[in-house]
Amino acid sequence: MNSVVSEHGDQKLTYSKYTAGFVGSVVLTLTAYWLATHGTASGNTLAIVLGVLAIVQFAVQMLLFLHVGEERGPRWKLGMAGMMLVVILILVGGSVWIMNNLNTRMTPQQMDQYLKSQDSL
Amino acid sequence: MNQEVALELRREHEATEKTIFGFWLYLMTDCVLFASLFAVYTVLRHNTFGGPNGRELFSLPYVLVETFALLTSSFTCGLAMLAAQRKAKHEVLFWLGVTFLLGALFLGLELHEFSKMAAEGNSWRRSGFLSSYFTLVGTHGAHITIGLTWMAVMGLYVRSRGLTDSVRKRLILLSLFWHFLDVIWIFIFTIVYLYGSLNV
């Protein structure tokens, strides 16, 4: 007789997936670390490369540790993960965009004036 | 008769699936919490108010050790799940123990870093940058603390009750939680520590 929780959600767990996820994450982490400490690339280029490495490692761990996308039938877990990514994009992207915009539009003099006008209240 | 048993099994299997999906929904909302803290950190990271910035504060080799402690614990948590799948009780306990120790090592290193910074006068009260830093990394640390408590309780359950269906279901939820915390750490490592040391 089959057991109720013989499977992790729908899929079978395998040793090779965890090992691949672990080795992949170690390599990506070390690459990012090495580039940040010994790399010769300049600030912004390096930031983009490190960002890409983080996103690749995110994908590796989501697929191999959290088993996203392995479920059968309607893929609710995958759908919710996609929804989460959209929310994060709007939340983080929007905040950073708006706050940077405010920052560049506000000169130090304006900031001083603003602070003084608040003091007098 | 056989059909009834099969139907009952399927019903229980579906209930398990629902529990796992419900927990998955919680993890996704937790992502939103972390996303907002990342947004705050990104906005405030240059506002050092004359205090030290990330480059002066963070020690990358130290953070790399922390990262490997957590990453390895995520892997050993997976090994515990493989053992649970085979119903090998002692192996589950062994790998859960290893995961717990690595998680505790991570938390100890983090708390040591926090207390050292606070002792040098660079606590969350120093600047906007440090307030957002402590909030973001501290929230992750609080999750780790909860995960370690949960893991200790599950260890006791496995010991006393064995690998029953209910215990294994909870182990699955715990493993999702633990892997999820390591996923969050990828971005803390990159955005807070690596970007901080580059000063971008």
PDB file of C-alpha atoms in Angstrom:
ATOM      1  CA  MET A   1       0.000   0.000   0.000  1.00  0.00           C
ATOM      2  CA  ASN A   2       1.287   3.391  -0.914  1.00  0.00           C
ATOM      3  CA  SER A   3       1.789   5.911   1.834  1.00  0.00           C
ATOM      4  CA  VAL A   4       0.026   9.255   1.848  1.00  0.00           C
ATOM      5  CA  VAL A   5       3.147  11.376   2.029  1.00  0.00           C
ATOM      6  CA  SER A   6       5.467   9.160   0.081  1.00  0.00           C
ATOM      7  CA  GLU A   7       6.120  12.012  -2.274  1.00  0.00           C
ATOM      8  CA  HIS A   8       7.191  15.578  -1.750  1.00  0.00           C
ATOM      9  CA  GLY A   9       4.069  17.230  -3.049  1.00  0.00           C
ATOM     10  CA  ASP A  10       3.794  15.422  -6.355  1.00  0.00           C
ATOM     11  CA  GLN A  11       7.363  14.715  -7.280  1.00  0.00           C
ATOM     12  CA  LYS A  12       9.931  12.208  -6.190  1.00  0.00           C
ATOM     13  CA  LEU A  13      12.962  13.604  -4.401  1.00  0.00           C
ATOM     14  CA  THR A  14      16.320  12.595  -5.738  1.00  0.00           C
ATOM     15  CA  TYR A  15      19.828  12.809  -4.388  1.00  0.00           C
ATOM     16  CA  SER A  16      21.203  14.075  -7.698  1.00  0.00           C
ATOM     17  CA  LYS A  17      18.952  17.161  -7.678  1.00  0.00           C
ATOM     18  CA  TYR A  18      20.062  18.248  -4.208  1.00  0.00           C
ATOM     19  CA  THR A  19      23.725  17.624  -5.046  1.00  0.00           C
ATOM     20  CA  ALA A  20      23.459  19.546  -8.317  1.00  0.00           C
ATOM     21  CA  GLY A  21      21.711  22.416  -6.501  1.00  0.00           C
ATOM     22  CA  PHE A  22      24.376  22.494  -3.811  1.00  0.00           C
ATOM     23  CA  VAL A  23      27.354  22.339  -6.179  1.00  0.00           C
ATOM     24  CA  GLY A  24      25.763  24.933  -8.462  1.00  0.00           C
ATOM     25  CA  SER A  25      25.119  27.305  -5.558  1.00  0.00           C
ATOM     26  CA  VAL A  26      28.663  26.889  -4.219  1.00  0.00           C
ATOM     27  CA  VAL A  27      30.184  27.637  -7.635  1.00  0.00           C
ATOM     28  CA  LEU A  28      27.928  30.678  -8.173  1.00  0.00           C
ATOM     29  CA  THR A  29      28.620  32.042  -4.681  1.00  0.00           C
ATOM     30  CA  LEU A  30      32.385  31.632  -5.052  1.00  0.00           C
ATOM     31  CA  THR A  31      32.343  33.220  -8.515  1.00  0.00           C
ATOM     32  CA  ALA A  32      30.419  36.230  -7.207  1.00  0.00           C
ATOM     33  CA  TYR A  33      32.750  36.506  -4.207  1.00  0.00           C
ATOM     34  CA  TRP A  34      35.881  36.251  -6.335  1.00  0.00           C
ATOM     35  CA  LEU A  35      34.609  38.860  -8.811  1.00  0.00           C
ATOM     36  CA  ALA A  36      33.759  41.255  -5.971  1.00  0.00           C
ATOM     37  CA  THR A  37      37.132  40.898  -4.236  1.00  0.00           C
ATOM     38  CA  HIS A  38      39.588  40.275  -7.101  1.00  0.00           C
ATOM     39  CA  GLY A  39      37.645  41.303 -10.188  1.00  0.00           C
ATOM     40  CA  THR A  40      38.856  44.075 -12.430  1.00  0.00           C
ATOM     41  CA  ALA A  41      35.458  45.171 -13.767  1.00  0.00           C
ATOM     42  CA  SER A  42      34.239  48.631 -12.849  1.00  0.00           C
ATOM     43  CA  GLY A  43      31.427  49.373 -10.374  1.00  0.00           C
ATOM     44  CA  ASN A  44      28.285  49.302 -12.477  1.00  0.00           C
ATOM     45  CA  THR A  45      29.300  46.465 -14.814  1.00  0.00           C
ATOM     46  CA  LEU A  46      30.329  44.378 -11.832  1.00  0.00           C
ATOM     47  CA  ALA A  47      27.041  45.153 -10.050  1.00  0.00           C
ATOM     48  CA  ILE A  48      25.079  43.906 -13.060  1.00  0.00           C
ATOM     49  CA  VAL A  49      27.185  40.723 -13.328  1.00  0.00           C
ATOM     50  CA  LEU A  50      26.753  40.020  -9.594  1.00  0.00           C
ATOM     51  CA  GLY A  51      23.009  40.648  -9.924  1.00  0.00           C
ATOM     52  CA  VAL A  52      22.779  38.151 -12.781  1.00  0.00           C
ATOM     53  CA  LEU A  53      24.745  35.558 -10.760  1.00  0.00           C
ATOM     54  CA  ALA A  54      22.314  36.043  -7.841  1.00  0.00           C
ATOM     55  CA  ILE A  55      19.310  35.559 -10.137  1.00  0.00           C
ATOM     56  CA  VAL A  56      20.836  32.398 -11.633  1.00  0.00           C
ATOM     57  CA  GLN A  57      21.451  31.024  -8.128  1.00  0.00           C
ATOM     58  CA  PHE A  58      17.870  31.952  -7.200  1.00  0.00           C
ATOM     59  CA  ALA A  59      16.629  29.923 -10.175  1.00  0.00           C
ATOM     60  CA  VAL A  60      18.915  26.981  -9.302  1.00  0.00           C
ATOM     61  CA  GLN A  61      17.657  26.809  -5.711  1.00  0.00           C
ATOM     62  CA  MET A  62      14.001  27.353  -6.643  1.00  0.00           C
ATOM     63  CA  LEU A  63      14.167  24.472  -9.136  1.00  0.00           C
ATOM     64  CA  LEU A  64      16.430  22.012  -7.320  1.00  0.00           C
ATOM     65  CA  PHE A  65      15.801  22.715  -3.607  1.00  0.00           C
ATOM     66  CA  LEU A  66      12.212  24.008  -3.618  1.00  0.00           C
ATOM     67  CA  HIS A  67      11.126  21.860  -6.608  1.00  0.00           C
ATOM     68  CA  VAL A  68       9.160  24.627  -8.308  1.00  0.00           C
ATOM     69  CA  GLY A  69       7.543  23.554 -11.556  1.00  0.00           C
ATOM     70  CA  GLU A  70       7.721  19.812 -10.898  1.00  0.00           C
ATOM     71  CA  GLU A  71       4.113  19.483  -9.779  1.00  0.00           C
ATOM     72  CA  ARG A  72       1.481  17.814 -11.918  1.00  0.00           C
ATOM     73  CA  GLY A  73      -1.879  19.151 -13.018  1.00  0.00           C
ATOM     74  CA  PRO A  74      -2.725  22.804 -12.540  1.00  0.00           C
ATOM     75  CA  ARG A  75       0.551  24.344 -11.474  1.00  0.00           C
ATOM     76  CA  TRP A  76      -0.655  26.461  -8.579  1.00  0.00           C
ATOM     77  CA  LYS A  77       2.718  26.656  -6.858  1.00  0.00           C
ATOM     78  CA  LEU A  78       4.427  27.836 -10.030  1.00  0.00           C
ATOM     79  CA  GLY A  79       1.621  30.319 -10.695  1.00  0.00           C
ATOM     80  CA  MET A  80       1.887  31.797  -7.205  1.00  0.00           C
ATOM     81  CA  ALA A  81       5.671  32.044  -7.538  1.00  0.00           C
ATOM     82  CA  GLY A  82       5.197  33.972 -10.797  1.00  0.00           C
ATOM     83  CA  MET A  83       2.662  36.261  -9.145  1.00  0.00           C
ATOM     84  CA  MET A  84       5.124  36.844  -6.292  1.00  0.00           C
ATOM     85  CA  LEU A  85       7.837  37.848  -8.769  1.00  0.00           C
ATOM     86  CA  VAL A  86       5.492  40.401 -10.381  1.00  0.00           C
ATOM     87  CA  VAL A  87       4.601  41.875  -6.970  1.00  0.00           C
ATOM     88  CA  ILE A  88       8.277  42.096  -6.012  1.00  0.00           C
ATOM     89  CA  LEU A  89       9.144  43.742  -9.314  1.00  0.00           C
ATOM     90  CA  ILE A  90       6.452  46.402  -8.845  1.00  0.00           C
ATOM     91  CA  LEU A  91       7.239  46.916  -5.156  1.00  0.00           C
ATOM     92  CA  VAL A  92      11.034  47.112  -5.313  1.00  0.00           C
ATOM     93  CA  GLY A  93      11.358  48.553  -8.816  1.00  0.00           C
ATOM     94  CA  GLY A  94       8.655  51.148  -8.163  1.00  0.00           C
ATOM     95  CA  SER A  95      10.059  52.233  -4.800  1.00  0.00           C
ATOM     96  CA  VAL A  96      13.606  52.585  -6.052  1.00  0.00           C
ATOM     97  CA  TRP A  97      12.497  54.420  -9.184  1.00  0.00           C
ATOM     98  CA  ILE A  98      10.298  56.925  -7.336  1.00  0.00           C
ATOM     99  CA  MET A  99      12.739  57.558  -4.502  1.00  0.00           C
ATOM    100  CA  ASN A 100      15.679  58.094  -6.870  1.00  0.00           C
ATOM    101  CA  ASN A 101      13.552  60.474  -8.895  1.00  0.00           C
ATOM    102  CA  LEU A 102      12.666  62.492  -5.794  1.00  0.00           C
ATOM    103  CA  ASN A 103      16.297  62.501  -4.745  1.00  0.00           C
ATOM    104  CA  THR A 104      17.579  63.914  -8.045  1.00  0.00           C
ATOM    105  CA  ARG A 105      14.819  66.525  -8.259  1.00  0.00           C
ATOM    106  CA  MET A 106      15.540  67.868  -4.792  1.00  0.00           C
ATOM    107  CA  THR A 107      18.631  70.098  -4.581  1.00  0.00           C
ATOM    108  CA  PRO A 108      20.434  70.567  -1.244  1.00  0.00           C
ATOM    109  CA  GLN A 109      19.212  74.198  -1.082  1.00  0.00           C
ATOM    110  CA  GLN A 110      15.614  73.098  -1.464  1.00  0.00           C
ATOM    111  CA  MET A 111      16.204  70.555   1.281  1.00  0.00           C
ATOM    112  CA  ASP A 112      17.529  73.310   3.602  1.00  0.00           C
ATOM    113  CA  GLN A 113      14.579  75.556   2.828  1.00  0.00           C
ATOM    114  CA  TYR A 114      12.198  72.727   3.437  1.00  0.00           C
ATOM    115  CA  LEU A 115      13.770  71.845   6.783  1.00  0.00           C
ATOM    116  CA  LYS A 116      13.699  75.528   7.871  1.00  0.00           C
ATOM    117  CA  SER A 117      10.046  75.881   6.908  1.00  0.00           C
ATOM    118  CA  GLN A 118       9.298  72.811   9.016  1.00  0.00           C
ATOM    119  CA  ASP A 119      11.210  74.280  11.989  1.00  0.00           C
ATOM    120  CA  SER A 120       9.160  77.472  12.018  1.00  0.00           C
ATOM    121  CA  LEU A 121       5.905  75.585  12.312  1.00  0.00           C
TER     122      LEU A 121
ATOM    123  CA  MET B   1     -13.342  -2.622   0.013  1.00  0.00           C
ATOM    124  CA  ASN B   2     -10.108  -2.100  -1.837  1.00  0.00           C
ATOM    125  CA  GLN B   3     -11.670   0.759  -3.727  1.00  0.00           C
ATOM    126  CA  GLU B   4     -12.717   2.442  -0.482  1.00  0.00           C
ATOM    127  CA  VAL B   5      -9.192   2.224   0.865  1.00  0.00           C
ATOM    128  CA  ALA B   6      -7.843   3.695  -2.357  1.00  0.00           C
ATOM    129  CA  LEU B   7     -10.389   6.514  -2.192  1.00  0.00           C
ATOM    130  CA  GLU B   8      -9.509   7.252   1.427  1.00  0.00           C
ATOM    131  CA  LEU B   9      -5.799   7.352   0.546  1.00  0.00           C
ATOM    132  CA  ARG B  10      -6.466   9.729  -2.299  1.00  0.00           C
ATOM    133  CA  ARG B  11      -8.480  12.008  -0.047  1.00  0.00           C
ATOM    134  CA  GLU B  12      -5.652  12.126   2.490  1.00  0.00           C
ATOM    135  CA  HIS B  13      -3.144  12.721  -0.265  1.00  0.00           C
ATOM    136  CA  GLU B  14      -5.184  15.681  -1.470  1.00  0.00           C
ATOM    137  CA  ALA B  15      -5.406  17.073   2.064  1.00  0.00           C
ATOM    138  CA  THR B  16      -1.603  16.891   2.303  1.00  0.00           C
ATOM    139  CA  GLU B  17      -1.278  18.643  -1.032  1.00  0.00           C
ATOM    140  CA  LYS B  18      -3.558  21.426   0.207  1.00  0.00           C
ATOM    141  CA  THR B  19      -1.527  21.894   3.386  1.00  0.00           C
ATOM    142  CA  ILE B  20       1.691  22.143   1.390  1.00  0.00           C
ATOM    143  CA  PHE B  21       0.115  24.620  -1.021  1.00  0.00           C
ATOM    144  CA  GLY B  22      -1.198  26.708   1.896  1.00  0.00           C
ATOM    145  CA  PHE B  23       2.290  26.855   3.368  1.00  0.00           C
ATOM    146  CA  TRP B  24       3.662  27.789  -0.039  1.00  0.00           C
ATOM    147  CA  LEU B  25       1.223  30.737  -0.110  1.00  0.00           C
ATOM    148  CA  TYR B  26       2.555  31.864   3.269  1.00  0.00           C
ATOM    149  CA  LEU B  27       6.127  31.719   1.922  1.00  0.00           C
ATOM    150  CA  MET B  28       5.148  33.834  -1.085  1.00  0.00           C
ATOM    151  CA  THR B  29       3.621  36.515   1.173  1.00  0.00           C
ATOM    152  CA  ASP B  30       6.769  36.381   3.292  1.00  0.00           C
ATOM    153  CA  CYS B  31       8.650  37.174   0.071  1.00  0.00           C
ATOM    154  CA  VAL B  32       6.655  40.387  -0.153  1.00  0.00           C
ATOM    155  CA  LEU B  33       7.725  41.298   3.400  1.00  0.00           C
ATOM    156  CA  PHE B  34      11.368  40.775   2.471  1.00  0.00           C
ATOM    157  CA  ALA B  35      10.887  42.612  -0.829  1.00  0.00           C
ATOM    158  CA  SER B  36       9.659  45.725   0.982  1.00  0.00           C
ATOM    159  CA  LEU B  37      12.610  45.563   3.387  1.00  0.00           C
ATOM    160  CA  PHE B  38      14.976  45.212   0.405  1.00  0.00           C
ATOM    161  CA  ALA B  39      13.308  48.264  -1.177  1.00  0.00           C
ATOM    162  CA  VAL B  40      13.816  50.293   2.020  1.00  0.00           C
ATOM    163  CA  TYR B  41      17.443  49.187   2.236  1.00  0.00           C
ATOM    164  CA  THR B  42      18.120  50.054  -1.404  1.00  0.00           C
ATOM    165  CA  VAL B  43      16.652  53.528  -0.937  1.00  0.00           C
ATOM    166  CA  LEU B  44      18.471  54.257   2.352  1.00  0.00           C
ATOM    167  CA  ARG B  45      21.839  52.557   1.797  1.00  0.00           C
ATOM    168  CA  HIS B  46      23.721  55.793   0.980  1.00  0.00           C
ATOM    169  CA  ASN B  47      22.213  57.734   3.882  1.00  0.00           C
ATOM    170  CA  THR B  48      25.033  57.121   6.325  1.00  0.00           C
ATOM    171  CA  PHE B  49      24.640  60.457   8.181  1.00  0.00           C
ATOM    172  CA  GLY B  50      28.414  60.842   8.463  1.00  0.00           C
ATOM    173  CA  GLY B  51      28.728  57.313   9.846  1.00  0.00           C
ATOM    174  CA  PRO B  52      30.496  54.345   8.279  1.00  0.00           C
ATOM    175  CA  ASN B  53      29.235  52.787   5.041  1.00  0.00           C
ATOM    176  CA  GLY B  54      29.042  49.126   4.097  1.00  0.00           C
ATOM    177  CA  ARG B  55      32.545  49.047   2.693  1.00  0.00           C
ATOM    178  CA  GLU B  56      34.008  50.139   6.035  1.00  0.00           C
ATOM    179  CA  LEU B  57      31.759  47.897   8.140  1.00  0.00           C
ATOM    180  CA  PHE B  58      31.460  44.545   6.382  1.00  0.00           C
ATOM    181  CA  SER B  59      34.106  41.842   6.330  1.00  0.00           C
ATOM    182  CA  LEU B  60      33.519  39.757   3.194  1.00  0.00           C
ATOM    183  CA  PRO B  61      35.481  36.633   4.264  1.00  0.00           C
ATOM    184  CA  TYR B  62      33.399  36.537   7.463  1.00  0.00           C
ATOM    185  CA  VAL B  63      30.160  36.835   5.474  1.00  0.00           C
ATOM    186  CA  LEU B  64      31.366  34.107   3.090  1.00  0.00           C
ATOM    187  CA  VAL B  65      31.720  31.706   6.040  1.00  0.00           C
ATOM    188  CA  GLU B  66      28.188  32.629   7.160  1.00  0.00           C
ATOM    189  CA  THR B  67      26.909  32.043   3.625  1.00  0.00           C
ATOM    190  CA  PHE B  68      28.501  28.611   3.400  1.00  0.00           C
ATOM    191  CA  ALA B  69      27.146  27.599   6.814  1.00  0.00           C
ATOM    192  CA  LEU B  70      23.606  28.431   5.669  1.00  0.00           C
ATOM    193  CA  LEU B  71      23.997  26.990   2.163  1.00  0.00           C
ATOM    194  CA  THR B  72      25.377  23.707   3.490  1.00  0.00           C
ATOM    195  CA  SER B  73      22.558  23.534   6.044  1.00  0.00           C
ATOM    196  CA  SER B  74      20.060  23.925   3.193  1.00  0.00           C
ATOM    197  CA  PHE B  75      21.722  20.958   1.462  1.00  0.00           C
ATOM    198  CA  THR B  76      21.784  18.765   4.594  1.00  0.00           C
ATOM    199  CA  CYS B  77      18.110  19.647   5.149  1.00  0.00           C
ATOM    200  CA  GLY B  78      17.507  18.153   1.703  1.00  0.00           C
ATOM    201  CA  LEU B  79      19.451  15.034   2.742  1.00  0.00           C
ATOM    202  CA  ALA B  80      17.170  14.760   5.798  1.00  0.00           C
ATOM    203  CA  MET B  81      14.160  14.873   3.459  1.00  0.00           C
ATOM    204  CA  LEU B  82      15.640  12.106   1.277  1.00  0.00           C
ATOM    205  CA  ALA B  83      16.106   9.993   4.412  1.00  0.00           C
ATOM    206  CA  ALA B  84      12.505  10.742   5.443  1.00  0.00           C
ATOM    207  CA  GLN B  85      11.372   9.535   2.022  1.00  0.00           C
ATOM    208  CA  ARG B  86      13.162   6.227   2.685  1.00  0.00           C
ATOM    209  CA  LYS B  87      11.731   6.223   6.244  1.00  0.00           C
ATOM    210  CA  ALA B  88      15.226   5.960   7.703  1.00  0.00           C
ATOM    211  CA  LYS B  89      14.572   7.439  11.136  1.00  0.00           C
ATOM    212  CA  HIS B  90      18.134   7.601  12.448  1.00  0.00           C
ATOM    213  CA  GLU B  91      19.399   9.178   9.254  1.00  0.00           C
ATOM    214  CA  VAL B  92      16.667  11.812   9.460  1.00  0.00           C
ATOM    215  CA  LEU B  93      17.707  12.618  13.022  1.00  0.00           C
ATOM    216  CA  PHE B  94      21.381  12.751  12.047  1.00  0.00           C
ATOM    217  CA  TRP B  95      20.870  15.137   9.102  1.00  0.00           C
ATOM    218  CA  LEU B  96      18.383  17.281  11.043  1.00  0.00           C
ATOM    219  CA  GLY B  97      21.017  17.546  13.776  1.00  0.00           C
ATOM    220  CA  VAL B  98      23.693  18.600  11.270  1.00  0.00           C
ATOM    221  CA  THR B  99      21.277  21.136   9.744  1.00  0.00           C
ATOM    222  CA  PHE B 100      20.479  22.494  13.186  1.00  0.00           C
ATOM    223  CA  LEU B 101      24.150  22.893  14.123  1.00  0.00           C
ATOM    224  CA  LEU B 102      24.990  24.660  10.840  1.00  0.00           C
ATOM    225  CA  GLY B 103      21.965  26.939  11.278  1.00  0.00           C
ATOM    226  CA  ALA B 104      23.013  27.690  14.853  1.00  0.00           C
ATOM    227  CA  LEU B 105      26.559  28.438  13.616  1.00  0.00           C
ATOM    228  CA  PHE B 106      25.114  30.867  11.065  1.00  0.00           C
ATOM    229  CA  LEU B 107      22.968  32.580  13.691  1.00  0.00           C
ATOM    230  CA  GLY B 108      25.883  32.763  16.158  1.00  0.00           C
ATOM    231  CA  LEU B 109      28.139  34.374  13.539  1.00  0.00           C
ATOM    232  CA  GLU B 110      25.412  36.873  12.644  1.00  0.00           C
ATOM    233  CA  LEU B 111      24.693  37.820  16.265  1.00  0.00           C
ATOM    234  CA  HIS B 112      28.433  38.203  16.894  1.00  0.00           C
ATOM    235  CA  GLU B 113      28.672  40.556  13.918  1.00  0.00           C
ATOM    236  CA  PHE B 114      25.650  42.542  15.150  1.00  0.00           C
ATOM    237  CA  SER B 115      26.960  42.898  18.706  1.00  0.00           C
ATOM    238  CA  LYS B 116      30.410  43.885  17.480  1.00  0.00           C
ATOM    239  CA  MET B 117      28.906  46.627  15.298  1.00  0.00           C
ATOM    240  CA  ALA B 118      26.659  47.849  18.099  1.00  0.00           C
ATOM    241  CA  ALA B 119      29.582  47.887  20.560  1.00  0.00           C
ATOM    242  CA  GLU B 120      31.549  50.086  18.142  1.00  0.00           C
ATOM    243  CA  GLY B 121      28.705  52.609  18.172  1.00  0.00           C
ATOM    244  CA  ASN B 122      27.335  51.490  14.805  1.00  0.00           C
ATOM    245  CA  SER B 123      23.956  50.195  15.920  1.00  0.00           C
ATOM    246  CA  TRP B 124      20.623  50.786  14.162  1.00  0.00           C
ATOM    247  CA  ARG B 125      20.508  54.227  15.802  1.00  0.00           C
ATOM    248  CA  ARG B 126      23.578  55.472  13.915  1.00  0.00           C
ATOM    249  CA  SER B 127      22.074  56.168  10.471  1.00  0.00           C
ATOM    250  CA  GLY B 128      19.275  55.420   8.045  1.00  0.00           C
ATOM    251  CA  PHE B 129      21.579  52.966   6.291  1.00  0.00           C
ATOM    252  CA  LEU B 130      22.208  51.025   9.508  1.00  0.00           C
ATOM    253  CA  SER B 131      18.525  51.104  10.553  1.00  0.00           C
ATOM    254  CA  SER B 132      17.520  49.495   7.265  1.00  0.00           C
ATOM    255  CA  TYR B 133      20.488  47.092   7.398  1.00  0.00           C
ATOM    256  CA  PHE B 134      19.607  45.805  10.861  1.00  0.00           C
ATOM    257  CA  THR B 135      15.905  45.564   9.976  1.00  0.00           C
ATOM    258  CA  LEU B 136      16.515  43.553   6.797  1.00  0.00           C
ATOM    259  CA  VAL B 137      19.235  41.211   8.056  1.00  0.00           C
ATOM    260  CA  GLY B 138      17.644  41.017  11.521  1.00  0.00           C
ATOM    261  CA  THR B 139      14.282  39.941  10.066  1.00  0.00           C
ATOM    262  CA  HIS B 140      16.070  37.131   8.219  1.00  0.00           C
ATOM    263  CA  GLY B 141      17.853  36.197  11.468  1.00  0.00           C
ATOM    264  CA  ALA B 142      14.514  36.136  13.315  1.00  0.00           C
ATOM    265  CA  HIS B 143      13.180  33.719  10.684  1.00  0.00           C
ATOM    266  CA  ILE B 144      16.268  31.535  11.186  1.00  0.00           C
ATOM    267  CA  THR B 145      15.654  31.536  14.953  1.00  0.00           C
ATOM    268  CA  ILE B 146      12.066  30.384  14.411  1.00  0.00           C
ATOM    269  CA  GLY B 147      13.286  27.747  11.929  1.00  0.00           C
ATOM    270  CA  LEU B 148      15.806  26.396  14.458  1.00  0.00           C
ATOM    271  CA  THR B 149      13.127  26.176  17.167  1.00  0.00           C
ATOM    272  CA  TRP B 150      10.827  24.371  14.756  1.00  0.00           C
ATOM    273  CA  MET B 151      13.654  22.013  13.781  1.00  0.00           C
ATOM    274  CA  ALA B 152      14.371  21.149  17.417  1.00  0.00           C
ATOM    275  CA  VAL B 153      10.674  20.376  17.974  1.00  0.00           C
ATOM    276  CA  MET B 154      10.571  18.211  14.828  1.00  0.00           C
ATOM    277  CA  GLY B 155      13.655  16.331  16.031  1.00  0.00           C
ATOM    278  CA  LEU B 156      11.815  15.469  19.245  1.00  0.00           C
ATOM    279  CA  TYR B 157       8.712  14.437  17.267  1.00  0.00           C
ATOM    280  CA  VAL B 158      10.713  12.154  14.979  1.00  0.00           C
ATOM    281  CA  ARG B 159      12.382  10.578  18.021  1.00  0.00           C
ATOM    282  CA  SER B 160       9.206  10.004  20.004  1.00  0.00           C
ATOM    283  CA  ARG B 161       6.602   9.363  17.293  1.00  0.00           C
ATOM    284  CA  GLY B 162       8.706   8.006  14.439  1.00  0.00           C
ATOM    285  CA  LEU B 163       8.195   8.955  10.803  1.00  0.00           C
ATOM    286  CA  THR B 164       4.411   8.890  10.699  1.00  0.00           C
ATOM    287  CA  ASP B 165       2.576  10.531   7.804  1.00  0.00           C
ATOM    288  CA  SER B 166       1.762  13.557   9.942  1.00  0.00           C
ATOM    289  CA  VAL B 167       5.385  13.973  11.061  1.00  0.00           C
ATOM    290  CA  ARG B 168       6.666  13.640   7.506  1.00  0.00           C
ATOM    291  CA  LYS B 169       4.178  16.205   6.261  1.00  0.00           C
ATOM    292  CA  ARG B 170       5.518  18.675   8.825  1.00  0.00           C
ATOM    293  CA  LEU B 171       9.078  17.831   7.821  1.00  0.00           C
ATOM    294  CA  ILE B 172       8.199  18.773   4.235  1.00  0.00           C
ATOM    295  CA  LEU B 173       6.874  22.154   5.425  1.00  0.00           C
ATOM    296  CA  LEU B 174       9.977  22.726   7.550  1.00  0.00           C
ATOM    297  CA  SER B 175      12.256  21.925   4.607  1.00  0.00           C
ATOM    298  CA  LEU B 176      10.357  24.387   2.384  1.00  0.00           C
ATOM    299  CA  PHE B 177      10.794  27.073   5.062  1.00  0.00           C
ATOM    300  CA  TRP B 178      14.502  26.360   5.466  1.00  0.00           C
ATOM    301  CA  HIS B 179      15.295  26.298   1.715  1.00  0.00           C
ATOM    302  CA  PHE B 180      13.290  29.511   1.349  1.00  0.00           C
ATOM    303  CA  LEU B 181      15.459  31.275   3.954  1.00  0.00           C
ATOM    304  CA  ASP B 182      18.570  30.290   2.023  1.00  0.00           C
ATOM    305  CA  VAL B 183      17.019  31.738  -1.155  1.00  0.00           C
ATOM    306  CA  ILE B 184      16.449  35.055   0.667  1.00  0.00           C
ATOM    307  CA  TRP B 185      20.073  34.973   1.842  1.00  0.00           C
ATOM    308  CA  ILE B 186      21.364  34.879  -1.785  1.00  0.00           C
ATOM    309  CA  PHE B 187      19.985  38.392  -2.200  1.00  0.00           C
ATOM    310  CA  ILE B 188      21.175  39.637   1.197  1.00  0.00           C
ATOM    311  CA  PHE B 189      24.660  38.337   0.332  1.00  0.00           C
ATOM    312  CA  THR B 190      24.639  40.037  -3.065  1.00  0.00           C
ATOM    313  CA  ILE B 191      22.740  43.284  -2.444  1.00  0.00           C
ATOM    314  CA  VAL B 192      23.818  44.064   1.112  1.00  0.00           C
ATOM    315  CA  TYR B 193      27.326  42.619   1.394  1.00  0.00           C
ATOM    316  CA  LEU B 194      28.795  42.391  -2.109  1.00  0.00           C
ATOM    317  CA  TYR B 195      27.225  45.650  -3.361  1.00  0.00           C
ATOM    318  CA  GLY B 196      28.056  47.250  -0.005  1.00  0.00           C
ATOM    319  CA  SER B 197      31.733  46.404  -0.375  1.00  0.00           C
ATOM    320  CA  LEU B 198      31.735  47.811  -3.928  1.00  0.00           C
ATOM    321  CA  ASN B 199      29.997  50.954  -2.705  1.00  0.00           C
ATOM    322  CA  VAL B 200      27.561  50.992  -5.643  1.00  0.00           C
TER     323      VAL B 200
END
